[in-house]
mmCIF file of C-alpha atoms in Angstrom:
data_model
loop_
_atom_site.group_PDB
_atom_site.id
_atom_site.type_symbol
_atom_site.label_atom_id
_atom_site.label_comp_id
_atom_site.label_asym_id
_atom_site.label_seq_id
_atom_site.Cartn_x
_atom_site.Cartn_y
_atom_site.Cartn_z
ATOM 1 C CA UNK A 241 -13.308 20.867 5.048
ATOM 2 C CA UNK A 242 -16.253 22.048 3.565
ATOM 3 C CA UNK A 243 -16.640 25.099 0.951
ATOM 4 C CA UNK A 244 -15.113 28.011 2.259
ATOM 5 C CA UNK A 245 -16.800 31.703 3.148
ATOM 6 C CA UNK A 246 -17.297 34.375 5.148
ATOM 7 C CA UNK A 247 -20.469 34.879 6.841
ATOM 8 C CA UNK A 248 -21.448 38.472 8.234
ATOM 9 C CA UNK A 249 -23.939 39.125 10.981
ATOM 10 C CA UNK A 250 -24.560 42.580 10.388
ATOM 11 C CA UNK A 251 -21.669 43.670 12.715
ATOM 12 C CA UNK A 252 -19.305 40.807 13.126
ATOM 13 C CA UNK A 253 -17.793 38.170 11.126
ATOM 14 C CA UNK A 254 -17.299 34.201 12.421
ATOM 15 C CA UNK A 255 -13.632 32.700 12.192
ATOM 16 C CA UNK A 256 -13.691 29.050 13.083
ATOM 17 C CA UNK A 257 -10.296 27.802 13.841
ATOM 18 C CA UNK A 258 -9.383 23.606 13.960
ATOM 19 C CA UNK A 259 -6.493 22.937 15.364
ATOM 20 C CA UNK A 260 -6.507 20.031 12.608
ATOM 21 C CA UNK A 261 -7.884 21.071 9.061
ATOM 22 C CA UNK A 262 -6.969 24.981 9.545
ATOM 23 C CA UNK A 263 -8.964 27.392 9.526
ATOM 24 C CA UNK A 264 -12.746 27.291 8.163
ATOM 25 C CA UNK A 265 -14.962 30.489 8.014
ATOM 26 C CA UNK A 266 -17.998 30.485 8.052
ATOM 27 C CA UNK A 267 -21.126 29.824 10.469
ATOM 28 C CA UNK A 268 -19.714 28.740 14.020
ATOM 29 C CA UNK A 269 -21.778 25.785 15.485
ATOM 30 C CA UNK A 270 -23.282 26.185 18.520
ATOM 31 C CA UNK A 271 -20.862 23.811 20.111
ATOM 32 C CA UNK A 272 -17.387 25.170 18.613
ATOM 33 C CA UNK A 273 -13.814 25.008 18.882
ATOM 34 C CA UNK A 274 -12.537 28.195 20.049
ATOM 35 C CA UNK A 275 -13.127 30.863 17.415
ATOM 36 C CA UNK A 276 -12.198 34.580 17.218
ATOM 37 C CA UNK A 277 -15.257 37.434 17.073
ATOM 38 C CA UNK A 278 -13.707 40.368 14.947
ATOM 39 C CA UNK A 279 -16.009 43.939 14.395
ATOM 40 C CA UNK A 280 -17.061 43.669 10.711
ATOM 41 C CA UNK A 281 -15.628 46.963 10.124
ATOM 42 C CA UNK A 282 -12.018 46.589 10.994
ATOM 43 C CA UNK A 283 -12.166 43.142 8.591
ATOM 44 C CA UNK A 284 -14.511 44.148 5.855
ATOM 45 C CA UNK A 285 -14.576 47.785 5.762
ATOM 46 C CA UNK A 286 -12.115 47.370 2.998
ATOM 47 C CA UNK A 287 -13.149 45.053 0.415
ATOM 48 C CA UNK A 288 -9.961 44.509 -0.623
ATOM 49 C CA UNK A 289 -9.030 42.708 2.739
ATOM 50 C CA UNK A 290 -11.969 40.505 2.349
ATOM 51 C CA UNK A 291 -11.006 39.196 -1.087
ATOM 52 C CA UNK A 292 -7.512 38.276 0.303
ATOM 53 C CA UNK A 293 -9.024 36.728 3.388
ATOM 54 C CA UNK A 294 -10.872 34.991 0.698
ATOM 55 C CA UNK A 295 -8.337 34.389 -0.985
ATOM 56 C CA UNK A 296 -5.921 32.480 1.508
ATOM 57 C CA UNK A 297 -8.638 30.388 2.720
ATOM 58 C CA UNK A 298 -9.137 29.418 -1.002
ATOM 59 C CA UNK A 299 -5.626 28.578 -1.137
ATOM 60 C CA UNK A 300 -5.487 26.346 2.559
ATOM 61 C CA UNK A 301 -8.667 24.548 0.875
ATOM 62 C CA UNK A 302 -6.768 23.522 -2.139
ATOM 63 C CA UNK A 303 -3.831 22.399 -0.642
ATOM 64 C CA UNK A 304 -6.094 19.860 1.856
ATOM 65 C CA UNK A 305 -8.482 18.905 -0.960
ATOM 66 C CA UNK A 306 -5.377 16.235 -2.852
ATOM 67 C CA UNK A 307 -6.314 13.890 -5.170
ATOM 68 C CA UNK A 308 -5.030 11.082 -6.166
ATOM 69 C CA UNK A 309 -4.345 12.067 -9.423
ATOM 70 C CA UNK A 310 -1.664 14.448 -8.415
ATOM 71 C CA UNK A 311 0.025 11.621 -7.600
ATOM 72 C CA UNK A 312 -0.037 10.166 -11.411
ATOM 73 C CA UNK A 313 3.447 9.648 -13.825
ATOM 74 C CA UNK A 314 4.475 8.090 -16.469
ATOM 75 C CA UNK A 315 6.513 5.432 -16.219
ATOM 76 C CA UNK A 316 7.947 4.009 -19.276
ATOM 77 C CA UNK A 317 7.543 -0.143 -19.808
ATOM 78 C CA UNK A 318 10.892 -0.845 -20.978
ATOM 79 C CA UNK A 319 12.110 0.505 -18.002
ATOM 80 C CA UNK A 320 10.175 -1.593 -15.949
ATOM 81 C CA UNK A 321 12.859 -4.491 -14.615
ATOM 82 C CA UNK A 322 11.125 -8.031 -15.967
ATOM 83 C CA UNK A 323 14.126 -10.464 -13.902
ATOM 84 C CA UNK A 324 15.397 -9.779 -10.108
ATOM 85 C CA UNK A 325 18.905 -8.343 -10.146
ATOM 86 C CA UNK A 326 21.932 -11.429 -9.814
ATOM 87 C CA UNK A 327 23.170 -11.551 -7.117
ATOM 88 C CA UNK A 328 20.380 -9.715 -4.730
ATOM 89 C CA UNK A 329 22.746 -6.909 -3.526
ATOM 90 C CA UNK A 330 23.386 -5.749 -6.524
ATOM 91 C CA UNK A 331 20.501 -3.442 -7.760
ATOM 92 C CA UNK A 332 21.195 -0.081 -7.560
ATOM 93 C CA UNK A 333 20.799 2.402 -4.035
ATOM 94 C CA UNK A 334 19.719 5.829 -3.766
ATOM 95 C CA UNK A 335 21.259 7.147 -0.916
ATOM 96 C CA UNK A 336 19.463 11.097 0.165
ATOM 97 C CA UNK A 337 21.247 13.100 2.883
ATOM 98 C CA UNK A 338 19.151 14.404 5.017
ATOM 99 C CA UNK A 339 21.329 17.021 5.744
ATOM 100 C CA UNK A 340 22.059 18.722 2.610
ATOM 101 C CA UNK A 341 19.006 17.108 0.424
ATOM 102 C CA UNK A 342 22.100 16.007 -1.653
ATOM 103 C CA UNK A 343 21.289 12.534 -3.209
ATOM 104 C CA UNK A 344 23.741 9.873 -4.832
ATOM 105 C CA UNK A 345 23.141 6.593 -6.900
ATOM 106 C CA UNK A 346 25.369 3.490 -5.477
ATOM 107 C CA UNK A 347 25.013 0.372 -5.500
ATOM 108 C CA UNK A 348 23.200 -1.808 -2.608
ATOM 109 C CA UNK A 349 25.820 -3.993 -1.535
ATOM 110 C CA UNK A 350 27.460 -0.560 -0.257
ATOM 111 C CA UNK A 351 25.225 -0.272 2.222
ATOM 112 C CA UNK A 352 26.631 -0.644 5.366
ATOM 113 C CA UNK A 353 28.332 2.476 4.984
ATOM 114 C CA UNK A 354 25.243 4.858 5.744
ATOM 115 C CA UNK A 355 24.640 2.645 8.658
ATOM 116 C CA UNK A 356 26.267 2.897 11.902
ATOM 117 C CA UNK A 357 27.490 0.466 14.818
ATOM 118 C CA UNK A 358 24.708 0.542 17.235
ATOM 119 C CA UNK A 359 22.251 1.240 14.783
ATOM 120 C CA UNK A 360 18.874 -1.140 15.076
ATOM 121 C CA UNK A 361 18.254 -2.750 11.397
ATOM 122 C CA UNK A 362 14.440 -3.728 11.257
ATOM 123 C CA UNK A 363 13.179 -6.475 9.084
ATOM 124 C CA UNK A 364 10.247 -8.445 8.469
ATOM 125 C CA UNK A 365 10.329 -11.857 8.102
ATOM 126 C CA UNK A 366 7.242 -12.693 6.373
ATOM 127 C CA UNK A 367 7.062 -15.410 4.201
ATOM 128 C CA UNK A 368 4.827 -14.619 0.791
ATOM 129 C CA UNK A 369 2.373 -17.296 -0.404
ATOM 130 C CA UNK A 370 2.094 -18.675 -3.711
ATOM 131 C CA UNK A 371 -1.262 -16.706 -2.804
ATOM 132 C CA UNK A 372 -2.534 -16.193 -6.677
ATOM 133 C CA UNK A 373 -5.322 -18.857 -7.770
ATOM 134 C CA UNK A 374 -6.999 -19.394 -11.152
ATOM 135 C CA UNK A 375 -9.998 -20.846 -10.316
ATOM 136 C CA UNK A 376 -13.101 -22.474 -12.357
ATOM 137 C CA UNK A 377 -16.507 -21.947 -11.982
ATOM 138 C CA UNK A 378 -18.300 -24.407 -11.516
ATOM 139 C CA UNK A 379 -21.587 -23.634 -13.383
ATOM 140 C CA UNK A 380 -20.228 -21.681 -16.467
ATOM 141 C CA UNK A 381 -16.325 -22.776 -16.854
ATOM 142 C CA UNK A 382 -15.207 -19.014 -16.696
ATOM 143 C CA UNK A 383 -11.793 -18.610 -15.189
ATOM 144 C CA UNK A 384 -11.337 -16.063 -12.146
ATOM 145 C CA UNK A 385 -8.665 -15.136 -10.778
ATOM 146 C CA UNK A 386 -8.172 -15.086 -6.478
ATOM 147 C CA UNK A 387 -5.860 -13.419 -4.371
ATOM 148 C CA UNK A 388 -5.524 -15.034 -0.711
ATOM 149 C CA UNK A 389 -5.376 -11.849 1.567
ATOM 150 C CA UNK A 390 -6.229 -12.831 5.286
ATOM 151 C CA UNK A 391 -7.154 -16.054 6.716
ATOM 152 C CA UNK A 392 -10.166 -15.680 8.418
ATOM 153 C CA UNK A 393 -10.010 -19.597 10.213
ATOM 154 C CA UNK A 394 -12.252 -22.152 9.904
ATOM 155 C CA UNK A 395 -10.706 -22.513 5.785
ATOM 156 C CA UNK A 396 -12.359 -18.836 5.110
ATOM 157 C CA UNK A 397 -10.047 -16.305 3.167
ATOM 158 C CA UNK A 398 -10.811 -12.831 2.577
ATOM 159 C CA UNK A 399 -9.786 -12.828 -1.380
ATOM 160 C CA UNK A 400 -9.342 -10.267 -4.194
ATOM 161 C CA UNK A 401 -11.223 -11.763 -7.084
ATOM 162 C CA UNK A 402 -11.121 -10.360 -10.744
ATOM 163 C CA UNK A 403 -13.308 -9.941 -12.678
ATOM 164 C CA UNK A 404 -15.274 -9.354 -9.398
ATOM 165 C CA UNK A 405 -18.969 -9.794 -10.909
ATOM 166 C CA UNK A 406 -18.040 -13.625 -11.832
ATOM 167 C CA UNK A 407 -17.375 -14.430 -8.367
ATOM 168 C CA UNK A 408 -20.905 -13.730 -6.801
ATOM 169 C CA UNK A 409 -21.995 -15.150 -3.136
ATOM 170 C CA UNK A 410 -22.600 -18.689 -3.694
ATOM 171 C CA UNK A 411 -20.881 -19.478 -6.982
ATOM 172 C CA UNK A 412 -18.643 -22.345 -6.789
ATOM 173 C CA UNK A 413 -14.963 -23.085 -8.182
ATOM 174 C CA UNK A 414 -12.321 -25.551 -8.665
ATOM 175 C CA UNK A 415 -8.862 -24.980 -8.989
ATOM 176 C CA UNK A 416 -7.416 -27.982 -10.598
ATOM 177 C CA UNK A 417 -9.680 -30.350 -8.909
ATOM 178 C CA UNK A 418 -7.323 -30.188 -5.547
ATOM 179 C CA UNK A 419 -8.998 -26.867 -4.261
ATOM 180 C CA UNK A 420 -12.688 -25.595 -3.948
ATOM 181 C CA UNK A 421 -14.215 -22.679 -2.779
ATOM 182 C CA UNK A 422 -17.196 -21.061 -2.388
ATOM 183 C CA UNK A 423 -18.149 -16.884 -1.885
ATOM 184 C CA UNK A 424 -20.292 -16.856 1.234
ATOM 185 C CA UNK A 425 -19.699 -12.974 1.435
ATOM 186 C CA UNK A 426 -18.960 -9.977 -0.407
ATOM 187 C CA UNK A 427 -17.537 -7.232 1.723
ATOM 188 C CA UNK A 428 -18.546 -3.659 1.342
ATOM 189 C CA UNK A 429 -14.913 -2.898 0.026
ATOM 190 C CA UNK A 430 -15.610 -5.706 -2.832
ATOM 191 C CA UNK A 431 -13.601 -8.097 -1.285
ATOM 192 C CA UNK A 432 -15.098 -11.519 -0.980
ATOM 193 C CA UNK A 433 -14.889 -14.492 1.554
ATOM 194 C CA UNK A 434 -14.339 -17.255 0.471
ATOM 195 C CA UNK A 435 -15.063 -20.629 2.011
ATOM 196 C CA UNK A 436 -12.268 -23.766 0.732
ATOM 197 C CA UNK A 437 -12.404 -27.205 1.202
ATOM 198 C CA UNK A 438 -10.189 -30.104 0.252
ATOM 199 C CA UNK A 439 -8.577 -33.325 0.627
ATOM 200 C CA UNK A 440 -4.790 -33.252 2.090
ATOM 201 C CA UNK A 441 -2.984 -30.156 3.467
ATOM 202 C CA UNK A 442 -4.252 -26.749 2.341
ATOM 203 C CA UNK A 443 -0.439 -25.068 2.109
ATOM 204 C CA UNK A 444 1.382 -27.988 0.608
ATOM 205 C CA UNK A 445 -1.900 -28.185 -2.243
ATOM 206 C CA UNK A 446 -1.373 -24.570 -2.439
ATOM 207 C CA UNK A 447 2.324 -24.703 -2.904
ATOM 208 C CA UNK A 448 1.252 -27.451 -5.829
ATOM 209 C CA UNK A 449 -1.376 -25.189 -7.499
ATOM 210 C CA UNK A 450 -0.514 -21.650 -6.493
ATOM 211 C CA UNK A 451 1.463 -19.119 -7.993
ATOM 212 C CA UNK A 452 3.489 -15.974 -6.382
ATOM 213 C CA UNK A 453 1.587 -12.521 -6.240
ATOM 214 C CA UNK A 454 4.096 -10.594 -8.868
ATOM 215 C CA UNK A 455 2.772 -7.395 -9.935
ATOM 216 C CA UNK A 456 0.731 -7.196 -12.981
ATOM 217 C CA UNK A 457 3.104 -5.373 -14.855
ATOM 218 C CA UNK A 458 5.914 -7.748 -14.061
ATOM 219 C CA UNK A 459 4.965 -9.847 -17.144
ATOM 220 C CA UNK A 460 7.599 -12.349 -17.088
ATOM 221 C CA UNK A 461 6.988 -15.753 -15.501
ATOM 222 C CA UNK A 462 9.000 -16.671 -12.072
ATOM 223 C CA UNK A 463 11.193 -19.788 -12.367
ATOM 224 C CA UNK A 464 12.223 -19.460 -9.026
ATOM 225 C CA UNK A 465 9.848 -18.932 -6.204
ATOM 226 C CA UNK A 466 12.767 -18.334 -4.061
ATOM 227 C CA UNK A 467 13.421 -14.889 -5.360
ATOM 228 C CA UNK A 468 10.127 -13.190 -4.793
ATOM 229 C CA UNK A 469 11.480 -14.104 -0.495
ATOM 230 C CA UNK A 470 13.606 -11.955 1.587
ATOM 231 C CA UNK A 471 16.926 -14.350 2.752
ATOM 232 C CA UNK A 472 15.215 -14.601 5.818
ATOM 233 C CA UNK A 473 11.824 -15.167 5.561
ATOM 234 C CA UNK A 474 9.820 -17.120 8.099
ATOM 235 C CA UNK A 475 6.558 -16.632 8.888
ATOM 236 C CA UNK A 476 3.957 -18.092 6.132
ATOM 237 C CA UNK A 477 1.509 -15.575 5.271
ATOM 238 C CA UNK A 478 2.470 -13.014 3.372
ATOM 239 C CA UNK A 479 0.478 -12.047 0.158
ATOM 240 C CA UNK A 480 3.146 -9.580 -1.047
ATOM 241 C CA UNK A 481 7.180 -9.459 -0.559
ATOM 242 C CA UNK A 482 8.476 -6.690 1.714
ATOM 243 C CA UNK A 483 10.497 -5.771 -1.346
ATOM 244 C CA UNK A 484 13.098 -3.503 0.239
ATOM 245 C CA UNK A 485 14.439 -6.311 1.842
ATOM 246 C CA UNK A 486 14.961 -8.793 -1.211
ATOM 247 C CA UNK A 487 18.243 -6.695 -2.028
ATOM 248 C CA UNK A 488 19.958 -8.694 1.531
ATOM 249 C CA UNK A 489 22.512 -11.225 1.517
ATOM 250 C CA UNK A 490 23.299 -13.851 4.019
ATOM 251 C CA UNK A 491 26.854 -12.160 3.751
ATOM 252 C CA UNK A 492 25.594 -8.454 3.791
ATOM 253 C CA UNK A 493 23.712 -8.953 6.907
ATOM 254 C CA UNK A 494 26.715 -10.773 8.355
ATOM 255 C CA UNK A 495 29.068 -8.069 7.830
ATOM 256 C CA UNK A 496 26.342 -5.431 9.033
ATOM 257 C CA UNK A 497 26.379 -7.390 12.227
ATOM 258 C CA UNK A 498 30.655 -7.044 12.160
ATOM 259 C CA UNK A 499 30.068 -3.665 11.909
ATOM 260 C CA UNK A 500 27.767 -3.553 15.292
ATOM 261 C CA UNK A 501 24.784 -3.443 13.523
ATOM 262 C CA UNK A 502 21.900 -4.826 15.868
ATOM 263 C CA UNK A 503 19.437 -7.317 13.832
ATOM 264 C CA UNK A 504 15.205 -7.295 14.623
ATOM 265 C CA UNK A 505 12.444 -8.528 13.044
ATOM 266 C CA UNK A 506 9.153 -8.215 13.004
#
């Protein structure tokens, strides 16, 4: 929504209504949404009125115009968990009732009692990659860092590379002389292509050479690859965990089926 104002036409005032972003005033276009045509005087005869109209649709602008800093908090390191809980279902649950708004702290292993028999449970069975590569350039030795996101075929990846400016179409790298790649495109969102070739099998060299996509601010190294899976993961491809799910047993999901529980995935 653009900047919000009233426009008068010597006798009448424009109110443009969306039936998406509100209400606008200002100029209608000469193809408009429906729009009401009020006398000037019974709106603006009192200035008062205006400057709450004004007002409101100041307000209705704000709201709409978010930004992603009013999403910002502070979140304090050493409460940042460094090791996955032992065993899975034991990290802790926050359960909110939609009814009340009431919400209680238990424990995940407790969760088949919010669910119900005949209830659908939905889970994805993606299977993360060791998708995080250190590679070497070729021409300078500086390390860069990829980030397999979507095979493209034909050995092309769309990666995330950092630092981005040392991974420029047409540089060249090596990732311990079992992987190489080349950028034969930089996408408009920064992203690059990136063109591999190699000797062998190119998931077994990247199970060899790769490393799972933690989050940066998980610091602490990952002796087993297992635990950054879901119990049931299948399908390769993955470049992140569906982390909700890594809190499942074998046994939990066995006695949500007991309890009529119906199993998908996706």
């Amino acid at each position: 929504m653009g900047d919000l104002g009233i426009l008068s036409t010597g006798h009448l005032i424009r109110i443009n209504v969306s039936p998406t972003n509100g209400i606008a005033f200002g100029p209608a276009p000469v193809k408009s949404p429906p729009f009401a045509v009020v006398p000037a005087e019974e709106v603006c005869y009192n200035r008062l009125k205006c400057k709450t109209l004004w007002n409101e649709g100041k307000k209705m602008q704000d709201r709409l115009m978010t930004k992603t800093s009013d999403y910002y908090y502070d979140l304090p390191q050493e409460l940042i968990a460094q090791h996955p809980a032992e065993p899975r279902d034991s990290s802790r649950l926050m359960v909110l009732d939609k009814k009340t708004g009431a919400v209680k702290h238990d424990i995940f292993h407790n969760i088949t009692q919010y669910i119900e028999p005949g209830d659908c449970l939905i889970l994805n069975d993606t299977k993360v990659l060791p998708a995080r590569l250190y590679g070497t350039r070729v021409d300078t030795g500086s390390v860069v860092e990829f980030l397999l996101l979507n095979n493209k075929g034909d050995d092309i990846w769309e990666v995330i590379t950092g630092p981005g400016k040392k991974a420029r179409k047409g540089h060249r790298f090596t990732f311990h002389d079992m992987l190489f790649a080349e950028i034969v495109d930089v996408l408009p969102d920064g992203n690059r292509l990136a063109k591999f070739t190699y000797d062998g099998v190119f998931f077994e060299l990247l199970d060899k050479i790769g490393e799972m996509p933690l989050p940066h601010y998980i610091t602490e190294k990952l002796e087993n690859n297992d635990r950054y899976q879901t119990v049931y993961a299948r399908e390769r491809g993955s470049a992140a965990a569906p982390t909700a799910g890594l809190h499942f047993t074998p046994g939990l999901l066995e006695k949500a089926k007991a309890k009529g529980v119906k199993l998908a995935y996706v």
